[in-house]
Short mmCIF file of C-alpha atoms in Angstrom, two decimals:
data_model
loop_
_atom_site.label_atom_id
_atom_site.label_comp_id
_atom_site.label_asym_id
_atom_site.label_seq_id
_atom_site.Cartn_x
_atom_site.Cartn_y
_atom_site.Cartn_z
CA MET D 191 94.16 116.61 130.54
CA THR D 192 93.68 115.10 127.55
CA ARG D 193 95.65 114.68 124.70
CA ASP D 194 93.68 114.31 121.13
CA ARG D 195 96.46 113.25 118.35
CA PHE D 196 95.95 113.07 114.65
CA THR D 197 98.35 112.18 111.80
CA TYR D 198 98.90 114.70 108.02
CA THR D 199 101.04 112.04 105.68
CA TYR D 200 103.16 114.26 103.37
CA HIS D 201 102.90 112.83 99.85
CA PRO D 202 106.60 114.41 97.70
CA GLU D 203 104.36 113.98 95.15
CA THR D 204 102.61 117.60 96.02
CA PRO D 205 104.51 119.04 98.97
CA GLU D 206 102.29 122.45 98.00
CA LEU D 207 100.41 120.54 100.19
CA GLY D 208 102.77 119.91 103.62
CA LYS D 209 103.93 123.18 103.59
CA THR D 210 99.85 124.98 103.36
CA TRP D 211 99.23 121.97 106.10
CA LEU D 212 102.71 123.53 108.40
CA GLU D 213 101.77 126.78 107.54
CA HIS D 214 98.45 126.64 108.87
CA ALA D 215 99.02 124.84 112.21
CA THR D 216 101.36 127.82 113.12
CA LYS D 217 99.76 129.95 112.03
CA LEU D 218 96.28 129.24 114.82
CA ALA D 219 98.41 127.80 117.47
CA ARG D 220 100.41 130.90 117.62
CA GLU D 221 97.41 133.00 117.68
CA ASN D 222 95.34 130.13 120.31
CA SER D 223 98.49 129.87 122.81
CA ILE D 224 97.90 126.22 121.50
CA ALA D 225 101.38 123.62 122.27
CA PHE D 226 101.75 121.59 119.47
CA GLN D 227 104.28 118.67 118.39
CA ILE D 228 105.57 118.14 115.54
CA SER D 229 107.15 114.85 114.66
CA GLN D 230 108.99 114.01 111.16
CA THR D 231 111.04 112.36 108.90
CA PRO D 232 112.37 114.10 106.01
CA GLU D 233 114.01 111.27 103.99
CA ASN D 234 110.71 108.90 103.96
CA PRO D 235 108.29 109.62 101.10
CA GLN D 236 105.41 108.91 103.70
CA GLY D 237 106.37 110.81 106.85
CA LYS D 238 103.92 111.70 109.28
CA VAL D 239 103.98 114.98 111.50
CA THR D 240 101.65 113.60 114.18
CA VAL D 241 99.58 116.88 116.29
CA ALA D 242 99.01 116.51 120.05
CA PHE D 243 96.15 119.07 121.89
CA GLY D 244 95.45 118.61 125.33
CA LYS D 245 91.20 119.56 124.34
CA ASN D 246 89.22 118.18 122.11
CA GLU D 247 87.39 121.41 121.15
CA ASP D 248 91.19 123.10 119.53
CA LEU D 249 91.27 119.55 117.52
CA ARG D 250 88.12 119.89 115.37
CA ARG D 251 88.17 123.01 115.52
CA PHE D 252 92.47 123.36 113.53
CA LYS D 253 91.19 120.61 111.39
CA SER D 254 88.45 122.01 109.78
CA LEU D 255 90.66 124.64 109.77
CA VAL D 256 93.79 123.42 107.89
CA PHE D 257 92.10 120.63 105.39
CA LYS D 258 89.58 123.46 104.10
CA ILE D 259 92.55 124.34 102.21
#
């Protein structure tokens, strides 16, 4: 199984975007049984959230949903 990754960078001036992004990620993963990992450093204003998927089509579907907010 191949693993694909993309990174969302948290910007403190738009915290609502990060919250919305995380809600979309959680909802989609739960609905489709997609496992993913989130790593974030809250102290770092450029903290990153990394999402790893096992299938290319899952990644494309996730990105299109999450980033059309």
